[in-house]
């Protein structure tokens, strides 16, 4: 489920960064709310007029709820295109997926339930249920067992799928794996039961050698083991609907782990870097010129986002708070609204330390984004909103607006001493909101490039 969320963010970035050309960009606005405990909330707002977008409307909305040892992510994503279908050629697809994952000692287990329905307005339909798909992995040996039961039913032309399924058996699957060069999967059992021309049931058991797969990817085996040993328990749900005019998706995720710790583990694991690079390659291929009008996108902004996320995790904690992200494209106008949770520099003694850390992060971002031709980042104006009793000065004079470049010149005066370190109970990080925040900045940079 972690990977699913990461891939979703990749899709969002690639979509919004390639929809069209900026024709009338308005300067982004940034507000920083500064608190006496050393934390800062960043509010980001951005508007663009764009053309040649290939879609009518698009949006993504993210909400976070976090506790001491868990966090929940709720996200919605939708796209409406100008395309339509003929009355005799309209096709629809709907998918519901539930997933759970948990680790007990040296055993990691994942269970998936998936229901997929595809139909048209001519009486053709295909219904698939995967209930359940179970994967159990021995972390020591990195050998896993994948078992599943698939039930199919069809009407009309969909019955051709049932006919094709009836030709499958263990030997056919083994031949397919051999042709694909997949030597790290062994077929233990594979059976097909055909009830009639409209129903089929498949039952299978596969053995997976993840150590061999890691060798193919060039991943250190101990790194892979550590990845599984740090996996938290989680539950997630996905709903997806697509038709000729667009698609809609909802995703929810609950992870039972302190997310500051989780973020550090995710962005510092080499295995995740390789997974993301692989995902980027696949998604870029999927987004090649299609009937949806989405061109091939560069994967470089996403890799840049990953680098910036790592630097963020090394320098910041997120305190107990909420944040939100809304990206909307409507009537050729792109709107971005982001409110971060309360950010604090690790071991900050005053809000000045956090502001300086934000400046350093902005410099790192400009260095990374400079390879994409971005030079304006540090010149974005920032409105400062101090908490009651807090004063923000430059050369002894209170200020209300500076640029990101000028954050190093500020001094924050607080009414009472601030703690040198947030308590464990206060450290409630929000990994995917942070990732989404970086997505917004990355998307913005691409628009600025196009504006030039």
Tab-separated table of C-alpha atoms in Angstrom:
chain	number	residue	atom	x	y	z
A	1	UNK	CA	0.000	0.000	0.000
A	2	UNK	CA	2.952	2.315	0.625
A	3	UNK	CA	4.007	1.821	-2.994
A	4	UNK	CA	0.437	2.391	-4.196
A	5	UNK	CA	0.381	5.800	-2.535
A	6	UNK	CA	3.772	6.703	-3.937
A	7	UNK	CA	2.747	5.663	-7.457
A	8	UNK	CA	-0.463	7.703	-7.119
A	9	UNK	CA	1.593	10.795	-6.295
A	10	UNK	CA	3.781	10.084	-9.314
A	11	UNK	CA	0.698	9.941	-11.551
A	12	UNK	CA	-0.622	13.232	-10.159
A	13	UNK	CA	2.687	14.987	-10.749
A	14	UNK	CA	3.078	13.691	-14.278
A	15	UNK	CA	-0.523	14.556	-15.167
A	16	UNK	CA	-0.574	18.099	-13.850
A	17	UNK	CA	2.922	18.909	-15.080
A	18	UNK	CA	2.105	17.996	-18.676
A	19	UNK	CA	-1.475	19.163	-19.156
A	20	UNK	CA	-0.704	22.300	-21.076
A	21	UNK	CA	1.200	25.527	-21.491
A	22	UNK	CA	1.028	28.418	-19.023
A	23	UNK	CA	-0.333	31.538	-20.737
A	24	UNK	CA	-0.953	33.841	-17.758
A	25	UNK	CA	0.822	32.847	-14.560
A	26	UNK	CA	0.054	34.711	-11.341
A	27	UNK	CA	2.781	34.922	-8.739
A	28	UNK	CA	2.437	32.309	-6.024
A	29	UNK	CA	1.664	33.534	-2.526
A	30	UNK	CA	3.243	32.072	0.595
A	31	UNK	CA	2.263	32.723	4.187
A	32	UNK	CA	4.233	31.488	7.189
A	33	UNK	CA	2.541	31.291	10.562
A	34	UNK	CA	5.213	31.379	13.249
A	35	UNK	CA	4.591	29.901	16.708
A	36	UNK	CA	6.379	30.398	20.015
A	37	UNK	CA	7.189	26.686	20.341
A	38	UNK	CA	9.490	26.948	17.320
A	39	UNK	CA	7.107	25.542	14.723
A	40	UNK	CA	5.948	27.097	11.457
A	41	UNK	CA	2.929	26.482	9.222
A	42	UNK	CA	3.397	27.202	5.517
A	43	UNK	CA	0.383	28.205	3.413
A	44	UNK	CA	0.881	28.097	-0.341
A	45	UNK	CA	-1.524	29.373	-3.002
A	46	UNK	CA	-1.024	29.458	-6.737
A	47	UNK	CA	-3.119	30.189	-9.849
A	48	UNK	CA	-2.366	29.661	-13.525
A	49	UNK	CA	-4.189	30.246	-16.765
A	50	UNK	CA	-3.218	27.448	-19.142
A	51	UNK	CA	-4.153	26.288	-22.618
A	52	UNK	CA	-4.117	23.056	-24.630
A	53	UNK	CA	-4.904	21.073	-21.510
A	54	UNK	CA	-6.624	18.038	-23.034
A	55	UNK	CA	-9.074	17.848	-20.124
A	56	UNK	CA	-12.105	19.846	-18.986
A	57	UNK	CA	-11.683	19.429	-15.245
A	58	UNK	CA	-9.257	17.677	-12.928
A	59	UNK	CA	-8.754	17.709	-9.189
A	60	UNK	CA	-6.999	16.078	-6.279
A	61	UNK	CA	-7.974	16.563	-2.664
A	62	UNK	CA	-6.007	15.182	0.298
A	63	UNK	CA	-6.884	15.171	3.984
A	64	UNK	CA	-4.837	13.876	6.868
A	65	UNK	CA	-5.611	12.724	10.385
A	66	UNK	CA	-2.751	11.702	12.628
A	67	UNK	CA	-2.228	10.310	16.107
A	68	UNK	CA	0.769	9.431	18.220
A	69	UNK	CA	1.268	6.022	16.621
A	70	UNK	CA	-0.855	6.101	13.473
A	71	UNK	CA	-1.927	8.271	10.569
A	72	UNK	CA	-4.760	8.186	8.073
A	73	UNK	CA	-4.744	9.555	4.551
A	74	UNK	CA	-7.879	10.225	2.538
A	75	UNK	CA	-7.483	11.295	-1.090
A	76	UNK	CA	-9.772	11.882	-4.058
A	77	UNK	CA	-8.672	12.252	-7.664
A	78	UNK	CA	-10.799	12.942	-10.722
A	79	UNK	CA	-10.469	13.913	-14.385
A	80	UNK	CA	-13.140	14.886	-16.917
A	81	UNK	CA	-12.074	14.938	-20.574
A	82	UNK	CA	-13.764	16.403	-23.675
A	83	UNK	CA	-13.987	12.947	-25.215
A	84	UNK	CA	-17.193	10.977	-25.597
A	85	UNK	CA	-18.345	7.640	-26.980
A	86	UNK	CA	-20.914	6.461	-29.484
A	87	UNK	CA	-24.087	4.943	-28.099
A	88	UNK	CA	-22.977	1.470	-29.168
A	89	UNK	CA	-19.359	1.734	-28.010
A	90	UNK	CA	-19.433	3.122	-24.473
A	91	UNK	CA	-17.398	1.105	-21.988
A	92	UNK	CA	-17.164	1.402	-18.225
A	93	UNK	CA	-14.890	-0.017	-15.550
A	94	UNK	CA	-15.243	-0.046	-11.783
A	95	UNK	CA	-12.802	-1.421	-9.226
A	96	UNK	CA	-12.906	-1.861	-5.452
A	97	UNK	CA	-9.845	-3.046	-3.553
A	98	UNK	CA	-9.198	-3.682	0.134
A	99	UNK	CA	-5.733	-4.433	1.455
A	100	UNK	CA	-4.209	-5.235	4.827
A	101	UNK	CA	-0.604	-5.811	5.771
A	102	UNK	CA	1.052	-6.818	9.016
A	103	UNK	CA	4.335	-8.139	10.358
A	104	UNK	CA	4.695	-10.637	13.208
A	105	UNK	CA	8.320	-11.259	14.134
A	106	UNK	CA	10.012	-12.523	10.942
A	107	UNK	CA	6.780	-13.079	8.974
A	108	UNK	CA	5.186	-10.410	6.793
A	109	UNK	CA	1.688	-11.026	5.465
A	110	UNK	CA	-0.475	-9.132	2.989
A	111	UNK	CA	-4.116	-9.834	2.112
A	112	UNK	CA	-5.919	-8.279	-0.844
A	113	UNK	CA	-9.564	-8.438	-1.909
A	114	UNK	CA	-10.262	-7.032	-5.357
A	115	UNK	CA	-13.493	-6.719	-7.335
A	116	UNK	CA	-13.425	-5.536	-10.937
A	117	UNK	CA	-16.407	-4.976	-13.245
A	118	UNK	CA	-16.150	-4.040	-16.927
A	119	UNK	CA	-19.253	-3.524	-19.041
A	120	UNK	CA	-20.739	-1.635	-21.986
A	121	UNK	CA	-24.226	-0.635	-23.104
A	122	UNK	CA	-24.563	-3.567	-25.508
A	123	UNK	CA	-24.869	-6.295	-22.893
A	124	UNK	CA	-21.203	-7.269	-22.772
A	125	UNK	CA	-19.715	-7.614	-19.291
A	126	UNK	CA	-16.837	-9.172	-17.390
A	127	UNK	CA	-16.822	-9.477	-13.604
A	128	UNK	CA	-13.717	-10.528	-11.686
A	129	UNK	CA	-13.203	-11.147	-7.996
A	130	UNK	CA	-9.869	-11.890	-6.365
A	131	UNK	CA	-10.893	-13.007	-2.913
A	132	UNK	CA	-8.490	-13.410	-1.343
A	133	UNK	CA	-4.960	-12.889	-2.574
A	134	UNK	CA	-2.595	-13.797	0.258
A	135	UNK	CA	1.166	-13.324	0.402
A	136	UNK	CA	3.282	-14.617	3.281
A	137	UNK	CA	6.986	-13.840	3.346
A	138	UNK	CA	9.688	-15.268	5.578
A	139	UNK	CA	11.921	-12.249	6.107
A	140	UNK	CA	14.990	-14.308	7.001
A	141	UNK	CA	14.944	-16.424	3.839
A	142	UNK	CA	13.134	-13.828	1.680
A	143	UNK	CA	11.007	-16.621	0.275
A	144	UNK	CA	7.294	-16.054	0.016
A	145	UNK	CA	4.149	-17.970	-0.862
A	146	UNK	CA	1.438	-16.304	-2.945
A	147	UNK	CA	-1.998	-17.952	-2.982
A	148	UNK	CA	-5.197	-16.752	-4.538
A	149	UNK	CA	-8.651	-17.558	-5.824
A	150	UNK	CA	-10.029	-15.783	-8.878
A	151	UNK	CA	-13.664	-16.027	-9.964
A	152	UNK	CA	-14.781	-14.811	-13.380
A	153	UNK	CA	-18.214	-14.351	-14.892
A	154	UNK	CA	-19.104	-12.856	-18.251
A	155	UNK	CA	-21.882	-12.115	-20.715
A	156	UNK	CA	-21.853	-11.336	-24.429
A	157	UNK	CA	-18.405	-10.866	-25.901
A	158	UNK	CA	-16.956	-11.174	-22.412
A	159	UNK	CA	-17.410	-14.942	-22.616
A	160	UNK	CA	-14.386	-15.003	-24.925
A	161	UNK	CA	-12.294	-14.319	-21.826
A	162	UNK	CA	-13.755	-17.416	-20.191
A	163	UNK	CA	-12.825	-19.448	-23.265
A	164	UNK	CA	-9.252	-18.163	-23.097
A	165	UNK	CA	-9.004	-18.910	-19.378
A	166	UNK	CA	-10.095	-22.494	-19.997
A	167	UNK	CA	-6.849	-23.098	-21.917
A	168	UNK	CA	-4.651	-22.208	-18.949
A	169	UNK	CA	-2.913	-24.764	-16.765
A	170	UNK	CA	0.254	-25.093	-14.704
A	171	UNK	CA	2.424	-25.868	-17.730
A	172	UNK	CA	1.143	-22.881	-19.718
A	173	UNK	CA	1.857	-20.512	-16.828
A	174	UNK	CA	5.355	-21.947	-16.434
A	175	UNK	CA	6.020	-21.437	-20.140
A	176	UNK	CA	4.821	-17.851	-19.907
A	177	UNK	CA	7.109	-17.135	-16.949
A	178	UNK	CA	10.015	-18.719	-18.803
A	179	UNK	CA	9.415	-16.602	-21.907
A	180	UNK	CA	9.283	-13.496	-19.721
A	181	UNK	CA	12.553	-14.433	-18.028
A	182	UNK	CA	10.909	-14.596	-14.597
A	183	UNK	CA	12.987	-17.225	-12.839
A	184	UNK	CA	12.261	-16.053	-9.302
A	185	UNK	CA	8.656	-17.347	-9.360
A	186	UNK	CA	7.831	-21.063	-9.134
A	187	UNK	CA	4.347	-22.412	-9.881
A	188	UNK	CA	3.353	-24.927	-7.211
A	189	UNK	CA	-0.285	-25.369	-8.225
A	190	UNK	CA	-2.574	-23.819	-10.818
A	191	UNK	CA	-6.063	-25.144	-11.535
A	192	UNK	CA	-8.986	-23.882	-13.598
A	193	UNK	CA	-12.619	-24.890	-13.123
A	194	UNK	CA	-15.154	-23.983	-15.833
A	195	UNK	CA	-18.763	-24.117	-14.619
A	196	UNK	CA	-20.256	-23.159	-17.962
A	197	UNK	CA	-19.386	-20.847	-20.814
A	198	UNK	CA	-19.937	-17.847	-18.558
A	199	UNK	CA	-18.139	-18.728	-15.309
A	200	UNK	CA	-14.633	-19.802	-14.331
A	201	UNK	CA	-12.671	-20.276	-11.123
A	202	UNK	CA	-8.874	-20.206	-10.845
A	203	UNK	CA	-6.897	-21.351	-7.805
A	204	UNK	CA	-3.129	-20.973	-7.622
A	205	UNK	CA	-0.108	-21.150	-5.349
A	206	UNK	CA	3.226	-19.609	-6.294
A	207	UNK	CA	6.580	-19.492	-4.552
A	208	UNK	CA	8.518	-16.235	-4.801
A	209	UNK	CA	12.263	-15.888	-4.233
A	210	UNK	CA	12.684	-12.219	-3.383
A	211	UNK	CA	16.421	-12.560	-2.825
A	212	UNK	CA	16.833	-13.504	-6.495
A	213	UNK	CA	14.566	-10.631	-7.516
A	214	UNK	CA	16.654	-8.261	-5.380
A	215	UNK	CA	19.762	-9.475	-7.180
A	216	UNK	CA	18.160	-8.676	-10.531
A	217	UNK	CA	17.338	-5.155	-9.318
A	218	UNK	CA	20.804	-4.737	-7.871
A	219	UNK	CA	19.454	-4.299	-4.337
A	220	UNK	CA	21.411	-5.356	-1.271
A	221	UNK	CA	19.595	-8.289	0.348
A	222	UNK	CA	20.074	-6.938	3.863
A	223	UNK	CA	18.526	-3.663	2.707
A	224	UNK	CA	15.489	-5.571	1.501
A	225	UNK	CA	15.204	-7.496	4.772
A	226	UNK	CA	15.394	-4.254	6.717
A	227	UNK	CA	12.632	-2.857	4.531
A	228	UNK	CA	10.281	-5.653	5.574
A	229	UNK	CA	11.334	-5.550	9.226
A	230	UNK	CA	10.335	-1.892	9.429
A	231	UNK	CA	7.016	-2.290	7.608
A	232	UNK	CA	4.134	-1.189	9.855
A	233	UNK	CA	0.724	-2.817	9.910
A	234	UNK	CA	-1.746	-1.046	7.639
A	235	UNK	CA	-5.175	-1.156	6.049
A	236	UNK	CA	-6.291	0.538	2.865
A	237	UNK	CA	-9.176	0.885	0.440
A	238	UNK	CA	-9.297	1.984	-3.184
A	239	UNK	CA	-12.285	2.807	-5.379
A	240	UNK	CA	-11.834	3.504	-9.093
A	241	UNK	CA	-14.299	4.281	-11.895
A	242	UNK	CA	-13.470	5.074	-15.505
A	243	UNK	CA	-15.506	5.723	-18.631
A	244	UNK	CA	-15.081	7.514	-21.941
A	245	UNK	CA	-15.263	10.970	-20.373
A	246	UNK	CA	-12.773	10.518	-17.544
A	247	UNK	CA	-12.133	8.759	-14.267
A	248	UNK	CA	-12.584	9.096	-10.520
A	249	UNK	CA	-10.605	7.538	-7.681
A	250	UNK	CA	-10.815	7.456	-3.901
A	251	UNK	CA	-8.107	6.066	-1.674
A	252	UNK	CA	-7.866	5.746	2.090
A	253	UNK	CA	-4.960	4.462	4.120
A	254	UNK	CA	-4.323	3.861	7.805
A	255	UNK	CA	-0.774	3.086	8.904
A	256	UNK	CA	-0.054	2.127	12.494
A	257	UNK	CA	3.284	3.798	12.987
A	258	UNK	CA	4.859	7.099	13.963
A	259	UNK	CA	5.275	8.668	10.580
A	260	UNK	CA	8.379	10.749	11.234
A	261	UNK	CA	10.109	7.448	11.813
A	262	UNK	CA	8.293	5.969	8.827
A	263	UNK	CA	9.306	8.831	6.544
A	264	UNK	CA	12.958	8.445	7.496
A	265	UNK	CA	12.813	4.742	6.714
A	266	UNK	CA	11.068	5.248	3.377
A	267	UNK	CA	13.269	7.948	1.884
A	268	UNK	CA	16.566	6.521	3.106
A	269	UNK	CA	16.064	2.990	1.809
A	270	UNK	CA	17.827	2.240	-1.482
A	271	UNK	CA	15.182	-0.335	-2.337
A	272	UNK	CA	12.523	2.394	-2.402
A	273	UNK	CA	14.614	4.509	-4.769
A	274	UNK	CA	14.799	1.635	-7.240
A	275	UNK	CA	11.075	0.900	-6.866
A	276	UNK	CA	10.218	4.523	-7.611
A	277	UNK	CA	12.513	4.615	-10.633
A	278	UNK	CA	10.833	1.454	-11.915
A	279	UNK	CA	7.388	2.929	-11.301
A	280	UNK	CA	8.330	6.157	-13.063
A	281	UNK	CA	9.459	4.240	-16.116
A	282	UNK	CA	6.224	2.269	-16.267
A	283	UNK	CA	3.975	5.270	-15.668
A	284	UNK	CA	5.801	7.369	-18.241
A	285	UNK	CA	5.178	4.586	-20.758
A	286	UNK	CA	1.493	4.457	-19.826
A	287	UNK	CA	1.197	8.224	-20.265
A	288	UNK	CA	2.624	8.176	-23.773
A	289	UNK	CA	0.402	9.812	-26.397
A	290	UNK	CA	-3.045	8.232	-26.098
A	291	UNK	CA	-6.641	8.987	-26.867
A	292	UNK	CA	-6.716	10.786	-23.516
A	293	UNK	CA	-4.354	13.370	-24.987
A	294	UNK	CA	-1.688	12.955	-22.280
A	295	UNK	CA	1.857	13.233	-23.649
A	296	UNK	CA	4.928	11.480	-22.341
A	297	UNK	CA	6.229	13.200	-19.203
A	298	UNK	CA	9.732	13.596	-17.895
A	299	UNK	CA	10.478	11.555	-14.794
A	300	UNK	CA	13.142	13.998	-13.593
A	301	UNK	CA	10.773	16.158	-11.461
A	302	UNK	CA	9.680	13.105	-9.487
A	303	UNK	CA	13.234	12.007	-8.787
A	304	UNK	CA	13.933	15.578	-7.687
A	305	UNK	CA	10.947	15.370	-5.353
A	306	UNK	CA	12.351	12.215	-3.806
A	307	UNK	CA	15.700	13.910	-3.173
A	308	UNK	CA	14.016	16.915	-1.550
A	309	UNK	CA	11.830	14.639	0.581
A	310	UNK	CA	14.950	12.975	1.921
A	311	UNK	CA	16.471	16.322	2.876
A	312	UNK	CA	13.209	17.296	4.553
A	313	UNK	CA	13.153	14.135	6.660
A	314	UNK	CA	16.730	14.748	7.786
A	315	UNK	CA	15.969	18.227	9.127
A	316	UNK	CA	12.322	18.478	10.185
A	317	UNK	CA	9.694	16.961	12.444
A	318	UNK	CA	5.966	17.555	12.146
A	319	UNK	CA	3.995	18.315	15.281
A	320	UNK	CA	0.427	17.297	16.088
A	321	UNK	CA	-1.657	19.223	13.579
A	322	UNK	CA	-3.695	18.950	10.421
A	323	UNK	CA	-2.920	19.898	6.872
A	324	UNK	CA	-4.697	19.945	3.540
A	325	UNK	CA	-3.968	19.976	-0.161
A	326	UNK	CA	-6.320	20.828	-3.022
A	327	UNK	CA	-5.275	20.979	-6.675
A	328	UNK	CA	-8.014	21.875	-9.135
A	329	UNK	CA	-8.045	22.459	-12.871
A	330	UNK	CA	-11.243	24.038	-14.165
A	331	UNK	CA	-12.050	26.347	-17.071
A	332	UNK	CA	-8.371	26.503	-18.049
A	333	UNK	CA	-7.390	27.681	-14.569
A	334	UNK	CA	-5.133	25.696	-12.268
A	335	UNK	CA	-5.581	26.378	-8.554
A	336	UNK	CA	-3.290	25.024	-5.854
A	337	UNK	CA	-4.014	25.456	-2.144
A	338	UNK	CA	-1.724	23.889	0.423
A	339	UNK	CA	-1.622	24.214	4.198
A	340	UNK	CA	1.168	22.218	5.814
A	341	UNK	CA	1.041	20.805	9.314
A	342	UNK	CA	3.233	22.483	11.925
A	343	UNK	CA	6.870	22.020	10.906
A	344	UNK	CA	9.752	22.318	13.343
A	345	UNK	CA	13.473	21.921	12.818
A	346	UNK	CA	14.888	18.984	14.691
A	347	UNK	CA	16.324	20.226	18.018
A	348	UNK	CA	15.106	23.772	17.342
A	349	UNK	CA	15.542	26.166	20.268
A	350	UNK	CA	13.617	29.094	18.758
A	351	UNK	CA	11.399	29.734	15.709
A	352	UNK	CA	14.453	31.388	14.141
A	353	UNK	CA	16.044	27.944	13.846
A	354	UNK	CA	13.034	26.621	11.931
A	355	UNK	CA	12.950	29.625	9.585
A	356	UNK	CA	16.651	29.131	8.853
A	357	UNK	CA	16.034	25.434	8.167
A	358	UNK	CA	13.215	26.363	5.765
A	359	UNK	CA	15.597	28.713	3.970
A	360	UNK	CA	18.186	25.940	3.668
A	361	UNK	CA	15.500	23.627	2.296
A	362	UNK	CA	14.541	26.304	-0.247
A	363	UNK	CA	18.205	26.598	-1.286
A	364	UNK	CA	18.425	22.831	-1.686
A	365	UNK	CA	15.246	22.917	-3.753
A	366	UNK	CA	16.585	25.694	-5.957
A	367	UNK	CA	19.819	23.758	-6.480
A	368	UNK	CA	17.836	20.685	-7.487
A	369	UNK	CA	15.326	22.612	-9.564
A	370	UNK	CA	18.064	24.701	-11.163
A	371	UNK	CA	18.836	21.710	-13.344
A	372	UNK	CA	15.305	22.190	-14.676
A	373	UNK	CA	15.896	25.880	-15.370
A	374	UNK	CA	14.239	27.219	-12.208
A	375	UNK	CA	15.819	30.313	-10.658
A	376	UNK	CA	12.893	32.231	-9.119
A	377	UNK	CA	12.198	30.111	-6.054
A	378	UNK	CA	14.127	32.180	-3.497
A	379	UNK	CA	12.551	35.412	-4.751
A	380	UNK	CA	8.978	34.391	-3.894
A	381	UNK	CA	7.502	36.864	-1.356
A	382	UNK	CA	6.486	35.502	2.043
A	383	UNK	CA	3.910	37.045	4.381
A	384	UNK	CA	4.814	36.467	8.040
A	385	UNK	CA	2.033	35.903	10.583
A	386	UNK	CA	3.405	35.551	14.118
A	387	UNK	CA	1.465	33.994	16.958
A	388	UNK	CA	0.206	36.443	19.590
A	389	UNK	CA	3.167	37.546	21.689
A	390	UNK	CA	5.731	36.601	19.038
A	391	UNK	CA	7.704	39.307	17.215
A	392	UNK	CA	9.602	38.873	13.939
A	393	UNK	CA	12.291	41.474	13.312
A	394	UNK	CA	15.036	42.342	10.851
A	395	UNK	CA	17.742	44.677	12.109
A	396	UNK	CA	15.564	45.368	15.145
A	397	UNK	CA	12.510	46.417	13.102
A	398	UNK	CA	9.355	44.293	12.951
A	399	UNK	CA	8.599	42.976	9.460
A	400	UNK	CA	5.548	41.405	7.891
A	401	UNK	CA	6.843	40.452	4.452
A	402	UNK	CA	10.160	39.184	3.109
A	403	UNK	CA	11.337	36.849	0.362
A	404	UNK	CA	12.454	33.290	0.959
A	405	UNK	CA	15.986	34.542	0.352
A	406	UNK	CA	15.675	36.917	3.317
A	407	UNK	CA	14.606	34.361	5.925
A	408	UNK	CA	18.213	34.198	7.181
A	409	UNK	CA	18.045	37.875	8.177
A	410	UNK	CA	15.170	37.409	10.610
A	411	UNK	CA	15.102	37.102	14.369
A	412	UNK	CA	12.076	35.749	16.197
A	413	UNK	CA	11.440	36.974	19.734
A	414	UNK	CA	9.182	34.755	21.840
A	415	UNK	CA	7.471	35.696	25.121
A	416	UNK	CA	8.695	32.607	26.996
A	417	UNK	CA	11.550	30.110	26.574
A	418	UNK	CA	10.812	27.438	24.006
A	419	UNK	CA	11.575	23.734	24.477
A	420	UNK	CA	14.837	22.523	22.981
A	421	UNK	CA	13.160	19.446	21.578
A	422	UNK	CA	9.546	18.383	20.962
A	423	UNK	CA	8.355	15.529	23.133
A	424	UNK	CA	7.713	12.140	21.589
A	425	UNK	CA	3.966	12.605	22.014
A	426	UNK	CA	4.159	15.838	19.998
A	427	UNK	CA	5.984	14.323	17.057
A	428	UNK	CA	3.137	13.317	14.773
A	429	UNK	CA	4.438	13.443	11.212
A	430	UNK	CA	2.345	13.304	8.052
A	431	UNK	CA	4.482	11.644	5.346
A	432	UNK	CA	2.111	11.776	2.391
A	433	UNK	CA	1.056	15.348	3.005
A	434	UNK	CA	4.742	16.296	3.008
A	435	UNK	CA	5.232	14.312	-0.199
A	436	UNK	CA	2.157	15.997	-1.688
A	437	UNK	CA	3.546	19.394	-0.661
A	438	UNK	CA	6.735	18.672	-2.579
A	439	UNK	CA	4.619	17.496	-5.540
A	440	UNK	CA	2.980	20.918	-5.606
A	441	UNK	CA	6.353	22.668	-5.662
A	442	UNK	CA	7.618	20.307	-8.361
A	443	UNK	CA	4.500	20.888	-10.470
A	444	UNK	CA	4.921	24.630	-10.011
A	445	UNK	CA	8.500	24.485	-11.254
A	446	UNK	CA	7.453	22.755	-14.445
A	447	UNK	CA	4.892	25.486	-15.110
A	448	UNK	CA	7.520	28.153	-14.492
A	449	UNK	CA	9.817	26.451	-16.979
A	450	UNK	CA	7.073	26.463	-19.582
A	451	UNK	CA	6.298	30.082	-18.829
A	452	UNK	CA	9.848	30.982	-19.833
